[in-house]
XYZ file of C-alpha atoms in Angstrom:
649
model
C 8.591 -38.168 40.456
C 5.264 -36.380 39.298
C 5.208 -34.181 41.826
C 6.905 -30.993 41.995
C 8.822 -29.493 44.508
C 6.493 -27.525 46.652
C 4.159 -30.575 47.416
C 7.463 -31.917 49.064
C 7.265 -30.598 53.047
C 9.110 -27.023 52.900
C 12.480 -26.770 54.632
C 13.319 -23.493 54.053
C 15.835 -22.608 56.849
C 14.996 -18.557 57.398
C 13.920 -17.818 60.948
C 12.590 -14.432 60.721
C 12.380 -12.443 64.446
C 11.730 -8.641 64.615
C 13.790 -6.291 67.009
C 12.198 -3.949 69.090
C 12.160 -0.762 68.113
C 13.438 1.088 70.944
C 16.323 -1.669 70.728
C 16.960 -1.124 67.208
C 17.110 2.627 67.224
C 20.104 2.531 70.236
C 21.859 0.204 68.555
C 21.282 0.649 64.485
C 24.938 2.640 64.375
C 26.701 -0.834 66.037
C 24.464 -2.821 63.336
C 25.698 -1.076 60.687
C 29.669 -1.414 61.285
C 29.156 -5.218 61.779
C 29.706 -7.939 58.708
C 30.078 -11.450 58.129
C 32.881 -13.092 56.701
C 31.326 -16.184 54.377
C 34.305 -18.180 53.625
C 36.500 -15.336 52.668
C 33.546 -13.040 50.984
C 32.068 -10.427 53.031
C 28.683 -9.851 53.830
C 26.095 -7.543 55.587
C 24.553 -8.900 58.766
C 20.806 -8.864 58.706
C 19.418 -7.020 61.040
C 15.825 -8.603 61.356
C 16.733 -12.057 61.327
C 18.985 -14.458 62.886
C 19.201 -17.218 60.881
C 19.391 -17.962 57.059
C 19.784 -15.576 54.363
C 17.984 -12.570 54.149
C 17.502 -9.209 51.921
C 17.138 -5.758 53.446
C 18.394 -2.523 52.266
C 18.666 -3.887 48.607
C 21.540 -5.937 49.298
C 21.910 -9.945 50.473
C 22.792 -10.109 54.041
C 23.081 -13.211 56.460
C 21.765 -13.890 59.445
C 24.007 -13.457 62.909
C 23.718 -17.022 64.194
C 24.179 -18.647 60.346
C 27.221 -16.587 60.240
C 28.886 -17.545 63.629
C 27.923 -21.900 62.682
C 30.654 -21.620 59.806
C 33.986 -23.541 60.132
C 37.361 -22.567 58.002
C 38.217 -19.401 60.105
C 35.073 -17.369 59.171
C 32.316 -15.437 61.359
C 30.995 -11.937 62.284
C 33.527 -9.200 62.021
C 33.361 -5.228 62.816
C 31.422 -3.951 65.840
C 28.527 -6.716 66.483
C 28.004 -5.903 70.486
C 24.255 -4.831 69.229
C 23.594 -7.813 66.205
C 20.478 -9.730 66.238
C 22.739 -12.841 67.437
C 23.016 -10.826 71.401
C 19.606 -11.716 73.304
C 16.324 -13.238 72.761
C 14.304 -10.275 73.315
C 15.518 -8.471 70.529
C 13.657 -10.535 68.121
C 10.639 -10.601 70.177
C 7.473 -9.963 67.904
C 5.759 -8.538 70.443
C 6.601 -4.906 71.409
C 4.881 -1.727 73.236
C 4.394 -0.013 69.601
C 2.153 -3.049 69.265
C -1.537 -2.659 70.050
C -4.897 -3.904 69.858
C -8.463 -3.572 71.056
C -11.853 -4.677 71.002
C -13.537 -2.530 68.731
C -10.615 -2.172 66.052
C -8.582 -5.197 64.601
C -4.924 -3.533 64.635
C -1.544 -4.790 63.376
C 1.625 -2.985 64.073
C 5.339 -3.639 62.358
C 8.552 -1.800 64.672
C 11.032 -2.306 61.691
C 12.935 0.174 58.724
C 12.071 -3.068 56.885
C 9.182 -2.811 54.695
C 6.288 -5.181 56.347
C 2.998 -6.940 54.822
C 0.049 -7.278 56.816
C -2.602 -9.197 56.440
C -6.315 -8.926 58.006
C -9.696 -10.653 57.408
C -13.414 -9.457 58.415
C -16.188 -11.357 57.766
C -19.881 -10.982 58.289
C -22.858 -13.436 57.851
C -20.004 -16.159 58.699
C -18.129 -15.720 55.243
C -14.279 -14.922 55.620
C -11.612 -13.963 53.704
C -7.986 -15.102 53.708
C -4.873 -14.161 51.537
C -2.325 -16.366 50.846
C 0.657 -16.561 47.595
C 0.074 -18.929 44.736
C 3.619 -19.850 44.186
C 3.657 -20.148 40.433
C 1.527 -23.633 39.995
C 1.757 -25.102 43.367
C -0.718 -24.776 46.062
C -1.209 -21.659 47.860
C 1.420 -20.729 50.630
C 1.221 -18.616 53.419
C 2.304 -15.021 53.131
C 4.312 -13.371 55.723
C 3.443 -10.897 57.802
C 6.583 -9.352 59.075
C 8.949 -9.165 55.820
C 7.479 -8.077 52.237
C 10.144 -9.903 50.010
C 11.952 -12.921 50.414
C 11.034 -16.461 51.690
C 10.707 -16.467 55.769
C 9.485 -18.577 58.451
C 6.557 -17.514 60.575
C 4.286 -19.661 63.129
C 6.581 -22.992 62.359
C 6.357 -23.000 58.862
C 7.793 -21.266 55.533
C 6.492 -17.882 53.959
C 6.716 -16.272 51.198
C 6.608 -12.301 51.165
C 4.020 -10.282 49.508
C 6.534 -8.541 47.293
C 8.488 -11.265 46.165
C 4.894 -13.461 45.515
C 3.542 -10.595 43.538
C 6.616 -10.240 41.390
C 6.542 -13.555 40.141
C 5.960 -14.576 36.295
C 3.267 -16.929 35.341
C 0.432 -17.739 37.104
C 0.918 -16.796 40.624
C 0.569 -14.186 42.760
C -1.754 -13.214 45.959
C -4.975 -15.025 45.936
C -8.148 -13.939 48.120
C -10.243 -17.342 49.032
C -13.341 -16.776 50.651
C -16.110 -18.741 52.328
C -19.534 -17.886 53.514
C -22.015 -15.721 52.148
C -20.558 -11.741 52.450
C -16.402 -11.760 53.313
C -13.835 -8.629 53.000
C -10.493 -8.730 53.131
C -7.698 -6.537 53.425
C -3.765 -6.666 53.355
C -1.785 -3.494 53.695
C 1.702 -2.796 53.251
C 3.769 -0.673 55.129
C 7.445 0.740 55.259
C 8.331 3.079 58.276
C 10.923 3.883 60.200
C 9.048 4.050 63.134
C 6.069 1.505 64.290
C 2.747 1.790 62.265
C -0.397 0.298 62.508
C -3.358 -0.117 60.767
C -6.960 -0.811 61.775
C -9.787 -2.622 60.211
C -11.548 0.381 59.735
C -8.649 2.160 57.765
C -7.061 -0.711 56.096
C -10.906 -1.265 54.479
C -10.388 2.392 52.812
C -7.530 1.402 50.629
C -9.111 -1.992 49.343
C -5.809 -3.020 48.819
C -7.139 -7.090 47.548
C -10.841 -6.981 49.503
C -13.477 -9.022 48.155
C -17.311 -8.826 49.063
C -19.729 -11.468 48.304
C -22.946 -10.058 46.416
C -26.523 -11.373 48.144
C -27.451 -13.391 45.536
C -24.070 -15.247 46.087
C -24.585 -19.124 45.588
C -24.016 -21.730 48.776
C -21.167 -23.354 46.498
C -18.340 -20.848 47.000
C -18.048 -21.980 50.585
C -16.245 -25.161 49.063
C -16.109 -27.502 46.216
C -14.634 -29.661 43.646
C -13.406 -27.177 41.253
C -10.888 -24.779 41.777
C -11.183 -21.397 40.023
C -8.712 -18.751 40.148
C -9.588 -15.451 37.848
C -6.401 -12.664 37.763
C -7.967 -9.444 37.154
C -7.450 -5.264 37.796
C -9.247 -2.298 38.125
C -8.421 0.636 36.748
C -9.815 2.846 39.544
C -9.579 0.161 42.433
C -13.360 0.083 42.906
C -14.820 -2.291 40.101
C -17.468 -4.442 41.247
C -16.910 -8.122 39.183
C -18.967 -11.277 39.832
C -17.802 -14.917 38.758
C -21.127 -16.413 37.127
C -21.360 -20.286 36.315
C -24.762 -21.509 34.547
C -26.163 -18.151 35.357
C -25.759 -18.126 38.651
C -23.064 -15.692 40.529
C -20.895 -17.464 42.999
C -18.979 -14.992 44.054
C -18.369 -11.698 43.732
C -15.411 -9.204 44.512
C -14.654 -5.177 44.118
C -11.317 -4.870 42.793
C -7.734 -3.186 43.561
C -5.630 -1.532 41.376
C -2.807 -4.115 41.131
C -3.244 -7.349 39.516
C -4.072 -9.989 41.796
C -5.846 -13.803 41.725
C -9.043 -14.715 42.976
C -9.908 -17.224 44.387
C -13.245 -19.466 44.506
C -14.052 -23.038 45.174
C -17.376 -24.790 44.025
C -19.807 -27.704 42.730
C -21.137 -25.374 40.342
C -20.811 -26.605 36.172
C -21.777 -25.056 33.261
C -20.370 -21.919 31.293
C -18.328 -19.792 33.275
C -18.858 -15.856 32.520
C -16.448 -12.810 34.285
C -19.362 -9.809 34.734
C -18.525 -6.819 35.717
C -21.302 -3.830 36.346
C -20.097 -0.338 35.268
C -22.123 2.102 37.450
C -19.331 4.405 36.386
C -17.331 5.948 32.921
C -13.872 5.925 34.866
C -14.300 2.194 35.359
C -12.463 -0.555 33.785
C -11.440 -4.251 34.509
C -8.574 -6.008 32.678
C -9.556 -9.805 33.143
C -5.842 -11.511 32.636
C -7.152 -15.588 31.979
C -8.661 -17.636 34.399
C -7.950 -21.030 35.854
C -10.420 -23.815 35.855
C -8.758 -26.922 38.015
C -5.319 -25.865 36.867
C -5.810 -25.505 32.973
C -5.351 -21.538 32.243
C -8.068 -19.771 29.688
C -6.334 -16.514 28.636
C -9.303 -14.161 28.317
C -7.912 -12.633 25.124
C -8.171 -15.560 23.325
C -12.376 -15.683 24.014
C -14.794 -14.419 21.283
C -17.628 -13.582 23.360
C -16.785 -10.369 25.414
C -20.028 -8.607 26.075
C -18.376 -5.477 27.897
C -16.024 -4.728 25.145
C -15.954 -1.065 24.502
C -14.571 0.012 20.877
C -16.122 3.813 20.339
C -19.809 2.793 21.997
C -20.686 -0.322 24.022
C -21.696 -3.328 21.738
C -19.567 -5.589 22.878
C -17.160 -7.401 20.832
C -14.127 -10.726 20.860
C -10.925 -11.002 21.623
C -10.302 -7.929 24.480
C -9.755 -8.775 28.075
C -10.966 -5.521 28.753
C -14.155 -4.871 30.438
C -15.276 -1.168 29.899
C -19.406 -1.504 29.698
C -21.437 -3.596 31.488
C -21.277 -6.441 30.271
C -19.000 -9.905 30.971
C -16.371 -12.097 28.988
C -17.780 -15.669 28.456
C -15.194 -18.497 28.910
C -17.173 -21.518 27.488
C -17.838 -24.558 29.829
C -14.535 -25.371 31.320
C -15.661 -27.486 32.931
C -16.136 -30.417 30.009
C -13.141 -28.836 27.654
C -14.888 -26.362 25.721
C -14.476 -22.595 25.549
C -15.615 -19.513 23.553
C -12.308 -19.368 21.516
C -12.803 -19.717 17.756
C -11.199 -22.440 16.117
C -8.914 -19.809 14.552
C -7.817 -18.368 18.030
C -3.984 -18.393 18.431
C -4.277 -20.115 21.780
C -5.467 -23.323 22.802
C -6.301 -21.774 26.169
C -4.762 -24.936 27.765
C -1.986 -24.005 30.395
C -0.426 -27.489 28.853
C 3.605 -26.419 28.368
C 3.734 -28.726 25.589
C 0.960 -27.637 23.582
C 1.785 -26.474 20.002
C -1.164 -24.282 19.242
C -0.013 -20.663 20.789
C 1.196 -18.447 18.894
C 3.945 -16.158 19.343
C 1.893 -13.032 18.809
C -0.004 -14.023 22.537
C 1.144 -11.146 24.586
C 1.330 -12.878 27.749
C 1.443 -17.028 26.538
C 0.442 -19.901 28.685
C 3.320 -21.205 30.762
C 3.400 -23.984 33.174
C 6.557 -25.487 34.635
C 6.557 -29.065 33.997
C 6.558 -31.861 36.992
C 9.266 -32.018 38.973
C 12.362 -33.899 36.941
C 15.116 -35.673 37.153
C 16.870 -35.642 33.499
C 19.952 -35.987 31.619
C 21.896 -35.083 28.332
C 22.560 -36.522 25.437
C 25.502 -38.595 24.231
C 28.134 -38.412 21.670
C 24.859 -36.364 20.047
C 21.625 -39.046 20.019
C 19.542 -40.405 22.732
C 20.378 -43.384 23.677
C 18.005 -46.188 23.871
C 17.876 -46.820 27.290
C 17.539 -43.137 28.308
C 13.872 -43.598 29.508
C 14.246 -46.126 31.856
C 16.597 -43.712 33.981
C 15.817 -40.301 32.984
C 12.738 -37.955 32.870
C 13.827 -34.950 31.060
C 16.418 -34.341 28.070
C 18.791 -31.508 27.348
C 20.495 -31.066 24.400
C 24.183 -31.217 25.335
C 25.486 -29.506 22.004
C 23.141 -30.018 19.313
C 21.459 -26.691 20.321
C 23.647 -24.560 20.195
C 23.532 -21.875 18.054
C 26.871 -22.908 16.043
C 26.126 -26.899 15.998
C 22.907 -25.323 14.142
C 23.353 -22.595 11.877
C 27.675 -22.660 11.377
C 27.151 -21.183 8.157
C 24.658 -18.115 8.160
C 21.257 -18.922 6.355
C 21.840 -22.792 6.508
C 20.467 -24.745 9.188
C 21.280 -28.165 10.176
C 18.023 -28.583 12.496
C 18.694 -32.978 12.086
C 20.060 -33.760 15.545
C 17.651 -31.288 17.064
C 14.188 -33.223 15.250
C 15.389 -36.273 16.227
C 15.577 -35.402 20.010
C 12.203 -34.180 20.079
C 10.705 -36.226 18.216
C 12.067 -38.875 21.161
C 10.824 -36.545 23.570
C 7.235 -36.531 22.214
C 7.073 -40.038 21.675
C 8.036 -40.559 25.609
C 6.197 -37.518 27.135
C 9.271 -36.214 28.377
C 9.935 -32.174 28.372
C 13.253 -30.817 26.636
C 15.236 -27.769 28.071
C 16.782 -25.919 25.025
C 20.193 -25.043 25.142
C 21.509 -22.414 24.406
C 20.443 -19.287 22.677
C 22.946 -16.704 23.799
C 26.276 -17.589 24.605
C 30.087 -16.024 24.204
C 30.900 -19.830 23.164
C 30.398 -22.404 20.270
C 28.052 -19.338 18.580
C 28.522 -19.195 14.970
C 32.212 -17.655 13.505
C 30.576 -14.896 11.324
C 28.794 -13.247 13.844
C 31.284 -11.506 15.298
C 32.397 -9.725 12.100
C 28.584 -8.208 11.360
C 27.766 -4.754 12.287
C 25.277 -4.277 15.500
C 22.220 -3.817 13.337
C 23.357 -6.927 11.482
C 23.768 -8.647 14.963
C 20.695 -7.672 16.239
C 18.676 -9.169 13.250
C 20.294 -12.346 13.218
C 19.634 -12.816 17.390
C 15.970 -12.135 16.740
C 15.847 -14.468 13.899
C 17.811 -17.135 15.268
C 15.656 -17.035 18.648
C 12.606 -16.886 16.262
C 13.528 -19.732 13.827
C 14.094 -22.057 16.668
C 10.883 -21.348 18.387
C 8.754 -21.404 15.173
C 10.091 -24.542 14.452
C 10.183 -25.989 18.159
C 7.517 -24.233 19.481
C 6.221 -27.045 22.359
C 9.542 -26.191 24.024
C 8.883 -26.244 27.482
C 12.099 -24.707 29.169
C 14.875 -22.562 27.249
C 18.616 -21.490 28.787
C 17.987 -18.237 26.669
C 21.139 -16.684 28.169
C 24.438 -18.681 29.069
C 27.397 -17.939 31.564
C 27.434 -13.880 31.086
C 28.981 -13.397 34.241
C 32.105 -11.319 33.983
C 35.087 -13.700 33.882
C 33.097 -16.666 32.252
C 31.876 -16.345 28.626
C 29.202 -13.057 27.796
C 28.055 -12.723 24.592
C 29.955 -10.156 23.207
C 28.135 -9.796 19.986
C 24.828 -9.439 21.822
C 26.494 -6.435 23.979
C 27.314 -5.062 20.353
C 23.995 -5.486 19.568
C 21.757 -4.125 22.238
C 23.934 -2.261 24.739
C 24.366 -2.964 28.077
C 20.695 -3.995 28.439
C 21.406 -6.816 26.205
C 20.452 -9.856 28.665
C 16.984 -8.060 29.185
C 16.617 -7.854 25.493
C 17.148 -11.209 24.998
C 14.756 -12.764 27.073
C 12.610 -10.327 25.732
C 12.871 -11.467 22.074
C 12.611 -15.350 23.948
C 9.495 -14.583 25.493
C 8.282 -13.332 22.167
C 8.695 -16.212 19.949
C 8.573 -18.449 22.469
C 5.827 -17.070 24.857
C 4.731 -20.884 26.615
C 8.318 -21.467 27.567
C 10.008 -21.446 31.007
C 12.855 -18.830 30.082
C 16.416 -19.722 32.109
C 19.640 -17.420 32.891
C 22.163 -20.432 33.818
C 25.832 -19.998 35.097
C 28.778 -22.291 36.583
C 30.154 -21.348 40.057
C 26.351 -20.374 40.925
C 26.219 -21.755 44.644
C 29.851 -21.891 44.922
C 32.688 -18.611 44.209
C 30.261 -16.130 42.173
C 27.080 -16.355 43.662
C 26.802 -12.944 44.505
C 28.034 -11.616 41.296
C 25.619 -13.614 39.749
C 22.841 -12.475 41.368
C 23.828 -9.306 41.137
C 23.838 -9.604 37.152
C 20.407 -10.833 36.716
C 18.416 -9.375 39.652
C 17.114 -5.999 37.162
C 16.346 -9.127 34.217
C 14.430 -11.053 37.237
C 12.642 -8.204 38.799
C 11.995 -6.991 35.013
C 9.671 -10.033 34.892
C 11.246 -11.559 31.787
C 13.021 -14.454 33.974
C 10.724 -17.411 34.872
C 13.888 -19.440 36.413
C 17.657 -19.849 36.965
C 20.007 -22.432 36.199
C 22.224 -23.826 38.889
C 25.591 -25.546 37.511
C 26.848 -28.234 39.534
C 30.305 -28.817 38.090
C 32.240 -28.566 40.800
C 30.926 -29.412 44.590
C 33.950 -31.097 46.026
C 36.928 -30.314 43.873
C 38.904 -28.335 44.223
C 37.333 -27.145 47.079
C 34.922 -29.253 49.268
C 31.664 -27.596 49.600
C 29.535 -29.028 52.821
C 25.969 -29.709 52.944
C 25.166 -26.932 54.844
C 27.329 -24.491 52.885
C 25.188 -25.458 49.673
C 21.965 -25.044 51.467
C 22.424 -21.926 52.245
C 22.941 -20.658 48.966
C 20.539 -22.673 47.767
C 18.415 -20.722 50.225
C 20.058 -17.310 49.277
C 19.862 -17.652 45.524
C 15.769 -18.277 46.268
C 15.524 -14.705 47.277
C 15.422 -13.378 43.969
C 11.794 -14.673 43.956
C 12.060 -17.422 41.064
C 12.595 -21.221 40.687
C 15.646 -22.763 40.453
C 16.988 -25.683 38.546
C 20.080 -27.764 39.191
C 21.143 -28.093 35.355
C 24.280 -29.629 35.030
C 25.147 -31.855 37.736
C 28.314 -34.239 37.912
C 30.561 -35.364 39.988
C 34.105 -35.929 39.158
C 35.526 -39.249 40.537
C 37.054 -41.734 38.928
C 37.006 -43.540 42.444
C 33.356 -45.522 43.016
C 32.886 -44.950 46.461
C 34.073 -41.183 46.503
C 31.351 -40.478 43.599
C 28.536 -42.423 45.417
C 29.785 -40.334 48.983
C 29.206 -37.098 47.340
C 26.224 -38.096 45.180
C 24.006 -39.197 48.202
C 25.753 -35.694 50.083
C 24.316 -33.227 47.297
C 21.405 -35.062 46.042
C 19.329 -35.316 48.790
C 19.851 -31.419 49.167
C 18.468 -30.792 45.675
C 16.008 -32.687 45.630
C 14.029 -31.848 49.121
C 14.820 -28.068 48.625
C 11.264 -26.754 48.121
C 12.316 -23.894 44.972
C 14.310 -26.445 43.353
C 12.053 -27.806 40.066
C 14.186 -30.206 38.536
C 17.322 -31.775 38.387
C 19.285 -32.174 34.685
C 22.511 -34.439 35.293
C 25.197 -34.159 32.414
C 26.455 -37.163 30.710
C 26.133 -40.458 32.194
C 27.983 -42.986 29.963
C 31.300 -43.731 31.434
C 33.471 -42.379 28.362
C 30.747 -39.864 27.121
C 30.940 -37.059 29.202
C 32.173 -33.823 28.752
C 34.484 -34.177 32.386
C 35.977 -37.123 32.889
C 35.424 -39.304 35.802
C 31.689 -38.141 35.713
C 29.509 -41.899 33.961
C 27.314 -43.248 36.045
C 26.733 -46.405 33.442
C 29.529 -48.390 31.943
C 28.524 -48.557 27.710
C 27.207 -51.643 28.118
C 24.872 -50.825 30.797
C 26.893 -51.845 33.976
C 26.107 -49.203 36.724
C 28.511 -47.499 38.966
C 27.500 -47.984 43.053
C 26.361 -43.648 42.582
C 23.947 -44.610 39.899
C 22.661 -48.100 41.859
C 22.114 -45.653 44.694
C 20.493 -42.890 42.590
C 17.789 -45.095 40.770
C 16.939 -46.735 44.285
C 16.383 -43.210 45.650
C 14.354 -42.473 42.682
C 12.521 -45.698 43.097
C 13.160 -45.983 39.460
């Protein structure tokens, strides 16, 4: 139960297969008329894949052969003589736009989709490889024939350059290298027609290429530690060096875009980022580095050598590299760093560390081992909840009304006493919620916007001040049209008003995982969902999205497969998910524990699912009836038997 997600074996579902080009262009008008009815919703058909759920054009679509395996009536409709679904050869990879030779190292994509590319040189017997760091789990493959979305390529999962690089947190593209002198380079491309690019041209734009200096040591070939530095150029041609004890273990020249990189080593001592200005246009912005998975942000160091503040003198406290010059991270290595004592950060990547403060710009965030939690009851923790449960959630004791029902008077009680439980049992707490069109206080409403506006921000800020080892937040509830917006925070910042508010969350609360979470998610609205939070997500202010799980088999009977797929579609947007309020509604033993060890199983082995939150499990003490898993005096239901067995708990 330690171990999240990803280091489970990755069953995404996409099967992605490029057409031919001189296939796609004859038949792209037939493509276009042809759509997929989803159980009564309609849906573009991909035209690049076959299987799964996909994203081209800026819009969901599903794959030809996904859409035909329905039941209930549903299936391609329109013109789909030409779909992706008709022969094999149309999703051959291969194709006559394709070539290579000897003396150049080519790569061509036949597709209007926007391809990523990936190539490696190496010289002396060093190479270079790219791969995504999928927030904190272990480097993943990118794909090489789709920029954004999850795929499969060369029997396993990928993740798309786009979608990797858009991610909050830690992740991103990482550049490993081994061997004495390595380039890389990956190249992105969009064309309507095939493209290629050679070694010899792709080096030119340096888009994430890496070169090892001579006086490289052995060590970066492979090693105990794992270091990971995140850093930009400002011209795309900064030459920076990792040093340990003095010694440079590897070195890289920069690209324009933020980016990890990537180094593995024996090496010990204090770790120093060096960069060598040979000219004024040149600048590096070192982000934080990561030494065996604790983050260092380089802001919060004193000893920046390179800082630039009218002359070169260095200085503390930058992450900005102007001179020549480097930014000294301590020892890692045994704990200590060049942070004062004073420093607002801790520069440990530990989510339930107190010591950031909310002026970090950027905060330390880590999502917390994979889960499987629960609520409270009838408003206190029960004490039996750690022998079943790993995670808690405040079922109404965080809500904004159940806290502040008269303005200016807080009744923070309930809340201390849950996390004071969860400290005392290591156990991470989900906040919920901050903004929600229900159980929010009765005066707001009746304040001007202004008025509105100040008492979001210091509501958000109040309970992060005083909570600030929060380690994931729903900051925005059910705004879906038809469920319950916020109406008072529309008053108050305009239409932007979700963006805003994880904005003000990540500012008070800058370690925490910040959650959108909505009902109906992988059932009737999924689309409109998506729809609603994709510019919040692709704003970078969303770290993850609640799942609701109210209502898998009543009134309408969702099947396995059905909830896969969305739980595959909803994973396009590019962040993790969480299944956050699970029950199932059955007075009846045997029909709970039929549709518990149906759903379960799905959420659990789904590779972007981080945690589970169940809610309620005291026969009696949930909000929907039917839902206990436990009699009140401990008895257990034949779905909770079933569920701690699975758990091995």
């Amino acid at each position: 139960m330690n171990n999240i997600p990803f280091s489970k074996f990755l069953r995404l579902s996409f099967a992605v297969a490029f057409l031919s080009p001189l296939f796609f262009v004859a038949q792209a008008q037939a493509q276009s008329a042809c759509q997929c009815n989803w159980y009564g919703a309609t849906y573009p058909m991909c035209q690049n894949q076959t299987t799964g759920w996909g994203w081209e054009s800026s819009a969901s679509c599903i794959g030809s052969q996904t859409c035909s395996s329905q039941g209930g009536g549903g299936g391609p409709i329109g013109d789909c003589s030409g779909s992706s679904s008709s022969s094999s050869s149309s999703s051959s990879s291969s194709s006559s736009s394709s070539t290579s030779s000897s003396s150049t190292s080519s790569s061509s994509a036949s597709s209007t989709t926007s391809s990523s590319s990936t190539s490696s040189s190496s010289t002396s017997g060093g190479t270079c490889t790219e791969s995504c760091k999928w927030y904190q789990d272990d480097p993943r493959p990118l794909c090489q024939n789709q920029s954004s979305g999850w795929g499969y390529e060369n029997g396993q999962s990928c993740i798309g350059r786009t979608t990797c690089e858009s991610q909050s947190g830690n992740g991103g593209v990482v550049s490993s290298c081994s061997g004495s002198s390595s380039s890389s380079s990956s190249s992105s491309s969009s064309s309507s027609s095939s493209s290629s690019s050679s070694s010899s041209s792709s080096s030119s734009s340096s888009s994430s290429s890496s070169s090892s200096s001579s006086s490289s040591s052995s060590s970066s070939s492979g090693g105990s530690n794992s270091i990971t530095v995140r850093m930009s150029g400002t011209v795309g041609e900064e030459n920076v060096s990792l040093q340990i004890a003095g010694q440079t273990i590897q070195s890289w020249t920069l690209t324009t875009s933020m980016m990890n990189y990537t180094v593995n080593t024996n090496s010990t001592g204090e770790l120093r980022v060096a960069f060598t200005n040979d000219s004024g246009d040149l600048d590096v912005q070192v982000d934080y580095v990561i030494v065996n998975g604790v983050t260092y942000q380089a802001e919060d160091q004193q000893d920046n050598t390179g800082a630039y503040d009218g002359e070169c003198g260095g200085g503390s406290y930058s992450e900005m590299l102007h001179c020549d010059g480097s930014i000294g991270f301590g020892n890692p290595f045994t704990g200590s760093s060049s942070s004062s004592s004073s420093s607002s950060s801790s520069s440990s990547s530990s989510s339930s560390s107190s010591s950031s403060s909310s002026s970090s710009s950027g905060g330390s965030r880590n999502y917390p081992p994979f889960f499987v939690g629960n609520i409270t009851t009838n408003g206190s923790v029960r004490s039996d909840f750690s022998q079943y449960w790993d995670q808690i959630t405040p079922e109404n004791e965080g809500k904004w009304g159940s806290v502040e029902g008269t303005r200016d008077q807080y009744n923070w009680g309930p809340l201390d006493a849950i996390y004071d439980y969860a400290r005392a049992n290591g156990i991470p707490v989900k906040a919920h919620t901050m903004v929600w069109g229900s159980q929010q206080p009765g005066w707001i409403g009746g304040l001007s916007a202004s008025e509105q506006a100040a008492e979001i921000e210091e509501w958000i800020r109040d309970y992060c001040e005083r909570y600030p080892d929060t380690q994931m937040m729903d900051v925005v509830n059910e705004a879906v049209s038809g469920h319950a917006p916020a109406a008072y925070a529309q008053s108050a910042f305009g239409n932007d008003w979700i963006i805003k508010s994880f904005q003000l969350a990540r500012q008070y609360c800058p370690n925490t995982i910040l959650i959108y979470n909505d009902y109906n998610f992988m059932t009737w609205n999924t689309t409109e969902i998506m729809d609603l939070i994709r510019p919040a997500v692709q704003a970078g202010v969303v770290d993850a999205l609640g799942l609701q799980a109210h209502s898998l088999y009543d009134p309408q009977n969702w099947t396995a497969q059905q909830i896969q797929d969305k739980l595959d579609l909803i994973s396009t947007l590019g962040v993790p998910l969480y299944i956050s309020e699970y029950d199932i509604e059955a007075t009846n033993d045997q029909t709970q524990l039929e549709y518990m060890q149906r759903h379960f199983p799905l959420f659990y082995d789904h590779p972007n699912v981080y945690g589970i939150t169940l809610w309620g499990y005291v026969v009696g003490s949930t909000w929907r009836d039917g839902t206990g898993l436990i009699q009140s005096n401990g008895q257990k239901r034949p779905a909770m038997d079933w569920l701690m067995n699975y758990l091995g708990r």
